[in-house]
XYZ file of C-alpha atoms in Angstrom:
157
model
C 0.000 0.000 0.000
C 1.230 3.523 -0.742
C 2.197 5.724 2.164
C 0.448 9.095 2.352
C 2.008 11.996 4.219
C -0.226 13.769 6.697
C 0.142 16.997 8.606
C 0.277 17.230 12.374
C -0.603 20.663 13.703
C -0.657 21.941 17.257
C -3.653 23.712 18.765
C -4.038 25.628 21.999
C -4.058 23.473 25.140
C -7.290 22.843 27.009
C -8.221 21.611 30.474
C -10.001 18.271 30.762
C -10.682 16.460 33.999
C -8.891 19.169 35.962
C -5.561 18.965 34.125
C -4.125 20.675 31.040
C -3.680 18.814 27.780
C -1.788 19.919 24.700
C -3.584 19.215 21.426
C -2.575 17.980 17.984
C -4.633 17.316 14.883
C -3.466 14.855 12.226
C -5.033 15.219 8.791
C -4.325 15.160 5.106
C -3.484 18.674 3.874
C -6.330 18.605 1.351
C -8.833 17.194 3.878
C -8.948 19.009 7.205
C -10.893 17.559 10.124
C -14.554 18.397 9.738
C -16.059 20.665 12.437
C -18.652 18.036 13.396
C -15.920 15.397 13.870
C -13.848 17.811 15.971
C -16.855 18.717 18.131
C -17.828 15.074 18.648
C -14.252 14.175 19.574
C -13.906 16.901 22.189
C -17.360 16.121 23.560
C -16.226 12.484 23.980
C -12.803 13.369 25.413
C -13.834 13.371 29.127
C -14.504 9.620 28.766
C -10.805 9.073 27.956
C -8.996 11.036 30.636
C -8.198 9.364 33.939
C -9.537 10.689 37.223
C -7.526 13.573 38.700
C -4.413 12.487 40.589
C -1.426 14.280 42.114
C 0.989 12.311 39.921
C -0.766 13.186 36.612
C -0.167 16.900 36.015
C -0.682 17.084 32.233
C -0.916 15.263 28.940
C -1.653 15.640 25.268
C -4.452 14.802 22.865
C -4.223 13.616 19.256
C -7.260 13.796 16.974
C -6.565 11.975 13.706
C -8.842 11.905 10.686
C -8.188 8.698 8.795
C -8.011 8.410 5.047
C -11.341 6.586 4.889
C -14.344 6.863 7.206
C -12.360 6.625 10.468
C -11.438 9.198 13.071
C -9.271 8.473 16.109
C -8.940 10.257 19.428
C -6.025 9.530 21.750
C -5.585 10.944 25.244
C -2.055 10.591 26.610
C -1.610 11.438 30.313
C 1.643 11.676 32.265
C 1.522 9.565 35.467
C 4.116 8.652 38.118
C 6.106 11.649 36.858
C 7.646 9.643 33.989
C 5.078 7.212 32.532
C 2.485 7.779 29.817
C -1.015 6.322 30.122
C -3.105 6.291 26.943
C -6.815 5.889 26.296
C -8.174 5.681 22.754
C -11.522 6.130 21.020
C -12.425 5.557 17.392
C -15.303 6.577 15.167
C -16.454 5.513 11.724
C -14.223 2.447 11.566
C -16.109 -0.854 11.941
C -12.779 -2.756 11.911
C -11.966 -0.940 15.183
C -15.267 -1.923 16.793
C -17.263 1.135 15.748
C -20.988 0.514 15.223
C -21.105 2.420 11.923
C -19.067 4.526 9.485
C -19.978 7.864 11.077
C -16.666 9.652 11.860
C -18.423 11.631 14.615
C -19.749 8.585 16.533
C -16.864 7.865 18.928
C -16.588 4.719 21.045
C -13.825 3.692 23.429
C -11.254 1.382 21.831
C -10.721 -1.507 24.298
C -7.557 -2.858 22.671
C -4.174 -1.738 23.952
C -3.326 0.288 20.861
C -1.299 3.421 21.469
C -1.132 5.011 18.057
C -0.357 4.591 14.398
C 2.567 5.866 12.328
C 0.921 9.299 11.962
C 0.057 9.688 15.664
C 3.287 8.419 17.215
C 5.459 11.436 16.252
C 3.606 13.261 19.047
C 4.933 10.678 21.528
C 8.519 11.221 20.387
C 8.191 14.976 20.736
C 6.280 14.956 24.027
C 8.764 12.615 25.684
C 11.631 14.991 24.861
C 9.611 18.062 25.914
C 8.724 16.400 29.230
C 12.384 15.705 29.958
C 13.418 19.247 28.913
C 10.897 20.990 31.142
C 10.079 18.616 33.975
C 13.327 16.704 34.604
C 16.336 18.697 33.427
C 15.594 21.843 35.431
C 15.960 22.130 39.204
C 12.298 23.093 39.436
C 9.775 21.437 37.082
C 8.303 23.944 34.612
C 4.790 22.792 33.716
C 4.002 26.073 31.943
C 7.147 25.660 29.841
C 6.115 22.124 28.974
C 2.621 23.225 27.933
C 4.043 25.978 25.727
C 6.497 23.588 24.016
C 4.507 21.975 21.203
C 5.657 20.066 18.152
C 5.731 22.467 15.214
C 3.219 21.954 12.435
C 4.543 19.716 9.718
C 4.431 16.441 7.871
C 4.503 13.225 9.863
C 5.215 9.720 8.836
C 8.507 9.234 7.057
């Protein structure tokens, strides 16, 4: 199968479940995420974030519009100061357990999937940003971490 480049772009952080999350959208340049898919994803997001905890100060979200009918929502949360917990939902992809092909009808993905080749570049970047701002300095800098987002650009290769 041919590999298609997609764009990952950062958006302003938001607070969900009492903690801040950075945001990224993954989409084909000629096919941005539809407003109804974006709204449905962010309406569903509270189902994916863990309960507030002292050891989970922040995280990041990836909303990915697939090349077919699918849309994918991933909520990554930092826990234990150095571990990432992920919860995933999918919409419009019957092969992922979705009830229909509606890309705005999100359901929790029960499998232990943590991302595809277009979503995982966020993990690479966020790991390095976490170390830069939360571990390397004498005093952790959560605001610095939240401001440090992966620049918009192609992902995949």
